[in-house]
Short mmCIF file of C-alpha atoms and ligand atoms in Angstrom, two decimals:
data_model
loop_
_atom_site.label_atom_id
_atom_site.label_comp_id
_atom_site.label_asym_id
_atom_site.label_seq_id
_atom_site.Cartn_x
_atom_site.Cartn_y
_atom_site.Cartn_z
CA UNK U 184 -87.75 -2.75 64.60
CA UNK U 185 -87.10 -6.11 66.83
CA UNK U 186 -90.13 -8.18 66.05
CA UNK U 187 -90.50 -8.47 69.71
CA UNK U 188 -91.28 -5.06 69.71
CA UNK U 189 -88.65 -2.76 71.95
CA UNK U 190 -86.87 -5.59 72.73
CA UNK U 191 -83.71 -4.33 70.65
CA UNK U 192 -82.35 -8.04 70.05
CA UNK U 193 -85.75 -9.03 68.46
CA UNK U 194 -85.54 -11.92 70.81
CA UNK U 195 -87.70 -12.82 73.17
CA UNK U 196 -86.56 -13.55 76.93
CA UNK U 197 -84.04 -17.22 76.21
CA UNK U 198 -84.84 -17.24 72.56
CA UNK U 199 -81.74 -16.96 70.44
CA UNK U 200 -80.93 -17.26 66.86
CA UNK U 201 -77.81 -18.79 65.25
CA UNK U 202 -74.60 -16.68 65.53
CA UNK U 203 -70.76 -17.07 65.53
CA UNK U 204 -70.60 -16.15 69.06
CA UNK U 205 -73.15 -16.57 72.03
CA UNK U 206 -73.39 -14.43 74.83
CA UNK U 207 -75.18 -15.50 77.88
CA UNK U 208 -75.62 -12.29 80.43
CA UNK U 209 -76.33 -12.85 84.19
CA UNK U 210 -78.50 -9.83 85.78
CA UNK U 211 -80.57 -8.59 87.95
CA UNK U 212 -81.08 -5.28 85.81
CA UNK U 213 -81.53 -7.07 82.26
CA UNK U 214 -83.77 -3.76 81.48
CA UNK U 215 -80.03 -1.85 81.29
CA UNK U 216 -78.96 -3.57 78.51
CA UNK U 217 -81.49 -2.93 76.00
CA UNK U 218 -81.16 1.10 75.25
CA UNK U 219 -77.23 1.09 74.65
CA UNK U 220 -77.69 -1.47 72.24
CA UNK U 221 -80.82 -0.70 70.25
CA UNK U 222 -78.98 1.46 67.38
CA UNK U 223 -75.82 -0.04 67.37
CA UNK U 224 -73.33 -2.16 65.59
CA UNK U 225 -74.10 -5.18 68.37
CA UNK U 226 -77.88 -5.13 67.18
CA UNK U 227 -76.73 -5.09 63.15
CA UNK U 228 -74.19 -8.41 64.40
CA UNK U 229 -77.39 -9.99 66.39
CA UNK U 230 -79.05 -9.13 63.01
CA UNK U 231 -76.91 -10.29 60.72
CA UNK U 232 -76.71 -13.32 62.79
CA UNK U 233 -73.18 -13.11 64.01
CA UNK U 234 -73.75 -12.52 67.03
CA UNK U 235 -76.51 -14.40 69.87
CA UNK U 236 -77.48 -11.93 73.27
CA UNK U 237 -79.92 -14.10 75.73
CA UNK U 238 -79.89 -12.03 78.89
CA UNK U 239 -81.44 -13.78 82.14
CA UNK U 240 -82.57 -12.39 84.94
CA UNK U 241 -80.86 -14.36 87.84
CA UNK U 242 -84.10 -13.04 90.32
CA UNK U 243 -86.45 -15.76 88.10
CA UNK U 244 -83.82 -18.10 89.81
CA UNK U 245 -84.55 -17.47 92.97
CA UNK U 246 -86.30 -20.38 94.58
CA UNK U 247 -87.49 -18.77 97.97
CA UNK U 248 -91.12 -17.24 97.92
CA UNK U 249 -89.56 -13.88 98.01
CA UNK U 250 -87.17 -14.41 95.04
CA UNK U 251 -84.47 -13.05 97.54
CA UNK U 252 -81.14 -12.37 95.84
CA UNK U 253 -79.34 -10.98 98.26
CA UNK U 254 -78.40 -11.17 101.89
CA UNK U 255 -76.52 -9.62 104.74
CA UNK U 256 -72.68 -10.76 104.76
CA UNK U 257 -71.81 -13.43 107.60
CA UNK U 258 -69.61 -12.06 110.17
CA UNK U 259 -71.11 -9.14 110.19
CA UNK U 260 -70.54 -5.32 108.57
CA UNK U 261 -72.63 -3.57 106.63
CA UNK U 262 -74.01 -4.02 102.90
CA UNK U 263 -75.74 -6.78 101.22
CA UNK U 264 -73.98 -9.91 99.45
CA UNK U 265 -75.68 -11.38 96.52
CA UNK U 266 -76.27 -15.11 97.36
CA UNK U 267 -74.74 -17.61 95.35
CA UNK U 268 -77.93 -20.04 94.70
CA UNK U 269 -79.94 -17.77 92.11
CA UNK U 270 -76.65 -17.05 90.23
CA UNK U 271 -75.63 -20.93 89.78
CA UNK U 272 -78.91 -21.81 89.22
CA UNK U 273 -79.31 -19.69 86.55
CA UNK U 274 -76.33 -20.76 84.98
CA UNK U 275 -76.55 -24.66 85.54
CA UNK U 276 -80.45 -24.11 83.81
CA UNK U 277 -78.83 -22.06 80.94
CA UNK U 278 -76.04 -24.67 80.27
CA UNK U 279 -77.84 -27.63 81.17
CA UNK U 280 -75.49 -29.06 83.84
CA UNK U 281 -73.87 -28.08 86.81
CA UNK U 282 -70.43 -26.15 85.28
CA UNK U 283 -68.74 -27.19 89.03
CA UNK U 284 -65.51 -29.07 88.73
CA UNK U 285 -66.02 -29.45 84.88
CA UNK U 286 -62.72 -28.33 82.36
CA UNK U 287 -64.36 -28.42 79.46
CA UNK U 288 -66.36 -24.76 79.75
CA UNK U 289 -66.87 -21.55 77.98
CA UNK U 290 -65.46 -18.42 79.90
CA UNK U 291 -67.64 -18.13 83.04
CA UNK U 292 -66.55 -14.90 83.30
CA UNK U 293 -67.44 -12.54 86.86
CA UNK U 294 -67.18 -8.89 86.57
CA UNK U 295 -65.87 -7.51 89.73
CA UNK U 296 -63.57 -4.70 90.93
CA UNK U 297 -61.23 -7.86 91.88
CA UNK U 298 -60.71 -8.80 88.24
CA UNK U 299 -58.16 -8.81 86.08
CA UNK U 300 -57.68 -5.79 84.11
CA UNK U 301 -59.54 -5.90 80.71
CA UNK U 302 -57.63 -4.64 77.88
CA UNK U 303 -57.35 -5.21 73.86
CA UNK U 304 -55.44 -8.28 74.24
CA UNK U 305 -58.45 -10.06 76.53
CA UNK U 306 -61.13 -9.21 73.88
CA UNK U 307 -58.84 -10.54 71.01
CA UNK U 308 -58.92 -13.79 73.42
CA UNK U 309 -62.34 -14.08 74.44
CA UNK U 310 -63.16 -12.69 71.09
CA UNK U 311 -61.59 -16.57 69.63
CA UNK U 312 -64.64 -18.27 72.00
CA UNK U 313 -68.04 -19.21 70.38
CA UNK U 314 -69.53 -19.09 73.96
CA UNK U 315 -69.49 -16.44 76.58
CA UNK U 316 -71.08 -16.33 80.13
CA UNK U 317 -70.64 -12.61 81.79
CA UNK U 318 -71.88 -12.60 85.33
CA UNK U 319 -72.77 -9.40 86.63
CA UNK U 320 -72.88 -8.57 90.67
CA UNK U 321 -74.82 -6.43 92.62
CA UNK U 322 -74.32 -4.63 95.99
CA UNK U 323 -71.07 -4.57 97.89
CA UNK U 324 -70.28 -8.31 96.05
CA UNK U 325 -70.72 -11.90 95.55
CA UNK U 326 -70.68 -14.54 97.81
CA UNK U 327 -67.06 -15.69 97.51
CA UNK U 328 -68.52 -19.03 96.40
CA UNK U 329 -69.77 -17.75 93.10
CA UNK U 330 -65.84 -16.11 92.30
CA UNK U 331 -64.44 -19.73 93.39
CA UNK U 332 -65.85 -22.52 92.15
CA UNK U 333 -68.52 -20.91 89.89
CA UNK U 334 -66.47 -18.63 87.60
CA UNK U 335 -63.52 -19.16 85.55
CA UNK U 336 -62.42 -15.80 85.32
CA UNK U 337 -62.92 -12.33 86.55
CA UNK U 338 -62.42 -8.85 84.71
CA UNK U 339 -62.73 -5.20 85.93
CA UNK U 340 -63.07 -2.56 83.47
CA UNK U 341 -60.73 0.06 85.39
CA UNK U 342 -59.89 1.44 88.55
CA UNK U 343 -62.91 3.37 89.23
CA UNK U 344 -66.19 2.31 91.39
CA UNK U 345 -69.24 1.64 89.47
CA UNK U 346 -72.90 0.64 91.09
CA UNK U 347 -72.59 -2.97 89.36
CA UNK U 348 -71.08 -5.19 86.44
CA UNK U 349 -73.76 -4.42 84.16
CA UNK U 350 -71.81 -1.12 82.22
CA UNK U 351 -68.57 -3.47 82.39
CA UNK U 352 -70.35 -6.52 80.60
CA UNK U 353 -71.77 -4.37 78.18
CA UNK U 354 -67.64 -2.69 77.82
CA UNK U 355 -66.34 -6.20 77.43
CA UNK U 356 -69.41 -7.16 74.82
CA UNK U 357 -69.10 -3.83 72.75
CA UNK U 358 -65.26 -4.18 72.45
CA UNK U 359 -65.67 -8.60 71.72
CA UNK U 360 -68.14 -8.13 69.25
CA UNK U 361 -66.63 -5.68 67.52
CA UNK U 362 -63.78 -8.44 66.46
CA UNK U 363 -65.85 -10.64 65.52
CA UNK U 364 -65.04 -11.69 61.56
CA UNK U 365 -67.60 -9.38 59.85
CA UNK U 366 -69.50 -6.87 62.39
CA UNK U 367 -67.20 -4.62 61.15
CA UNK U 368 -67.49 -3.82 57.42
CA UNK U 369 -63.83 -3.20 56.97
CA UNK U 370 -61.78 -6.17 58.30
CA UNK U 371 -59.01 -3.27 58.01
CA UNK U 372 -60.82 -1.20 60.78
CA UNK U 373 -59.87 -3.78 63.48
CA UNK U 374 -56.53 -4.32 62.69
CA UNK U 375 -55.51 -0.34 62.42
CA UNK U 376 -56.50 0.39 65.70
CA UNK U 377 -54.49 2.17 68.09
CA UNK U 378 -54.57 -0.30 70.90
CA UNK U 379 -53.72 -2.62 68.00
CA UNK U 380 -50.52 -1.04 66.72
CA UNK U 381 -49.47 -0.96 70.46
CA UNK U 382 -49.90 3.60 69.90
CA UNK U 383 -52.40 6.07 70.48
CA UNK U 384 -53.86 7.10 67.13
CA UNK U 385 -52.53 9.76 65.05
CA UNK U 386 -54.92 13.21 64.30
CA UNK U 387 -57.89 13.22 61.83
CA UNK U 388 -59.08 15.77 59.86
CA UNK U 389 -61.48 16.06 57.31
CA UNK U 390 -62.95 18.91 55.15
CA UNK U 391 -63.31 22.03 55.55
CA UNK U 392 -59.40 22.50 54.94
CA UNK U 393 -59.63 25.79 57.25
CA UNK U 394 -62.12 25.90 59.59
CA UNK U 395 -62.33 28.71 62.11
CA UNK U 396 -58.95 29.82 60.98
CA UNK U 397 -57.27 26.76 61.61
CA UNK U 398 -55.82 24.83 58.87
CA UNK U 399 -55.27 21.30 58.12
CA UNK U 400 -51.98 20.30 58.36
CA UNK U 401 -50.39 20.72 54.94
CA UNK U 402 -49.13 17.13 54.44
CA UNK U 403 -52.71 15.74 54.34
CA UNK U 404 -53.71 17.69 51.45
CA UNK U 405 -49.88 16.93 49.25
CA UNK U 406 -51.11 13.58 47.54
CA UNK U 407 -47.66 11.81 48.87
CA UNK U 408 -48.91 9.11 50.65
CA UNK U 409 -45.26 8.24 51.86
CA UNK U 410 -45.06 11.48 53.65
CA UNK U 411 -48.44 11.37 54.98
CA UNK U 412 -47.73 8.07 56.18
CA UNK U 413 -44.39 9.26 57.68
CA UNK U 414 -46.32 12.46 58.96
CA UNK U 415 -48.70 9.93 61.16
CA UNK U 416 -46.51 7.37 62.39
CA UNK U 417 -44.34 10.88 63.89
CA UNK U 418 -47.65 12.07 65.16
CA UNK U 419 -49.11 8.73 67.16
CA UNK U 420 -45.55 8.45 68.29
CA UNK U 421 -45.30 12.19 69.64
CA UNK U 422 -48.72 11.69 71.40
CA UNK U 423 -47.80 8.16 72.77
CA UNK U 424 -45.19 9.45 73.99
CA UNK U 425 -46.58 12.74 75.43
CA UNK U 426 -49.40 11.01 76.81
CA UNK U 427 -48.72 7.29 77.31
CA UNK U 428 -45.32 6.82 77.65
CA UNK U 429 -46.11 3.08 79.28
CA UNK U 430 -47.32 1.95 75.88
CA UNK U 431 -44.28 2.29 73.85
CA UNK U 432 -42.15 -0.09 76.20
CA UNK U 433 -44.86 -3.03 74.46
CA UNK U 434 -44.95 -0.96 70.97
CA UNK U 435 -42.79 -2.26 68.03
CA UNK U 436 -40.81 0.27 67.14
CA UNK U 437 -38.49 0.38 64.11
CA UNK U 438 -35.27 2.02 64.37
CA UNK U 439 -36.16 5.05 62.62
CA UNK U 440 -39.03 5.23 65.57
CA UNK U 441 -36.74 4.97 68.22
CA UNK U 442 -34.43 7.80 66.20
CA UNK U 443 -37.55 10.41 65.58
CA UNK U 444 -38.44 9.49 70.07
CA UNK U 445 -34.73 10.13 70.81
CA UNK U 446 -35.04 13.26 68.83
CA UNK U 447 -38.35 14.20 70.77
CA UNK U 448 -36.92 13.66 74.22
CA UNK U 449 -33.96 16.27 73.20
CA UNK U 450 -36.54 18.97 71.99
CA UNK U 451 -38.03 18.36 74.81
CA UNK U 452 -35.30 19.00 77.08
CA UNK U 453 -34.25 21.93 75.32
CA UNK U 454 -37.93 23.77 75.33
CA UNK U 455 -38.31 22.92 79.83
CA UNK U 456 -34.28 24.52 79.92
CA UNK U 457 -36.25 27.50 77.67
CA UNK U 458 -38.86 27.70 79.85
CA UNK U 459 -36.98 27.58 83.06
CA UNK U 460 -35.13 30.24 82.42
C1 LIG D 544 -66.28 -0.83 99.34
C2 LIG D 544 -65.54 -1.72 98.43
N1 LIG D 544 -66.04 -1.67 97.05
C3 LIG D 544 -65.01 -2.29 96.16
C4 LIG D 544 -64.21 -1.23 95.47
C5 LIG D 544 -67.28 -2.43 96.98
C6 LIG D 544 -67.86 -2.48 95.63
C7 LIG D 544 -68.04 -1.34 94.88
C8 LIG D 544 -68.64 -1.40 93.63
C9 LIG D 544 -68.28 -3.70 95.13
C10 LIG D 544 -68.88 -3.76 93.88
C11 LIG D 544 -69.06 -2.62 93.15
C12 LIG D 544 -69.73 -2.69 91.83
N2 LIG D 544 -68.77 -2.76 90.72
C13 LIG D 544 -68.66 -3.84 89.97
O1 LIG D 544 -69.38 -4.79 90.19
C14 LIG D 544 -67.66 -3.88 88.92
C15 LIG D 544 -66.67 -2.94 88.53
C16 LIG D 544 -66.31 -1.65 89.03
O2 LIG D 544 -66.89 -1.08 89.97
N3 LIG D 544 -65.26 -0.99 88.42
C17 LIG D 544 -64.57 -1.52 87.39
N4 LIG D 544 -64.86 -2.72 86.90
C18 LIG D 544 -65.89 -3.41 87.47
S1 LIG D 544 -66.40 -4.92 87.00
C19 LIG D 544 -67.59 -4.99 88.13
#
């Protein structure tokens, strides 16, 4: 266990230890980030010492006697605003000078609805920082002031509504640290994945070879690796193309791909004329 005892980083509140990449997370819920973590890969990288977590609670930056860190929006409407003071004071403390106007800085990076989309390709590049800052709000948002001269960039994890950026900081920090040279054990493992080849993965299987009365498919269990390799690059294409047809415009595809797709799309038009009639 964490020698700070169910703290799962073993770190005690802005202590770190040496790692390849730092992560500094901005909160006002740092208690949510402790479960997800506690038997995972991200506590093996903070133990192994790739990886440095110092959450900070941006309500111990509050400097008004109620340690108020939000506030009703000007101009009226309903909701609260989280005020922009406890946030950059948090962060000036935690870097050591005011990050305003400066062009020399580690990703500041807000998580709000407003962001840009995070996919693969921005946790290969954030992944290449050995400093991260993740921001998350609170309530209906942050005071505009924060997003402007504050951050240097802004993610959302989807189109969906969530209560905060805590889930999506802990999306962007799962999927980052994960990259990082050795968290993995296979250095393979990273660059196999689907999002990585551009296709959704091909099917797994793994023993029994029948199980409930359905059988593995036949090819697995030859011994010709050509054909099983064949078999799965047909299979991720199928189900890209079934599923996420937008992904293969930014796949590379060879032109025996394009061929065994072409093929597809004419079986496919044959079986909707079968079933129309
Ligand atoms: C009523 C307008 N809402 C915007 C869609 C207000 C609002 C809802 C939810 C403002 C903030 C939030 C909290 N969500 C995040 O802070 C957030 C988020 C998300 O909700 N979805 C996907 N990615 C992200 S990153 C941060």
């Amino acid at each position: 266990m964490g020698r700070a005892g169910g703290n799962p980083w073993g770190l005690q509140k802005n202590e770190t230890v040496g790692g390849v990449v730092r992560f500094d997370i901005f909160t006002l819920f740092p208690e949510m980030f402790k479960s997800p973590f506690e038997a995972s890969i991200i506590r093996r990288a903070c133990e192994a010492g790739r990886v440095t977590l110092a959450l900070h609670n941006v309500r111990d930056y509050a400097t008004d006697k109620h340690h108020q860190t939000d506030d009703t929006p000007y101009g009226g409407g309903g909701g609260m605003v989280m005020k922009p003071e406890p946030i950059w004071n948090a962060v000036e403390a935690v870097l050591g000078f005011d990050p305003a106007g400066r062009s020399d800085l580690p990703p500041l990076i807000l998580l709000t609805p407003q962001g840009r989309p995070f996919t693969q390709a921005v946790a290969r590049e954030l992944s290449a920082h050995e400093r991260l800052l993740l921001i998350c709000g609170r309530y209906e948002g942050v005071d505009e002031r924060v997003r402007q001269y504050l951050a240097t960039d802004e993610l959302s994890i989807g189109d969906y509504v969530l209560t905060g950026g805590e889930v999506p900081a802990m999306v962007v920090l799962d999927a980052v640290v994960r990259l990082i040279p050795g968290v993995l054990g296979d250095p393979g493992a990273t660059a196999d994945d689907s999002h990585a080849t551009g296709l959704l993965e091909y099917p797994h299987y793994t023993r029994p070879a029948v199980y409930r009365g359905h059988p593995v498919p036949e090819v697995l269990l030859s011994g010709h690796h050509a054909e099983v390799d064949r078999w799965r690059r047909r299979e991720a294409l199928r189900r890209t193309q079934e599923r996420r047809p937008d992904l293969l415009d930014q796949a590379e595809l060879s032109q025996a791909d394009r061929e065994f797709l072409d093929q597809l799309q004419v079986e496919e038009g044959d079986s909707t004329v079968l079933k129309r009639e």
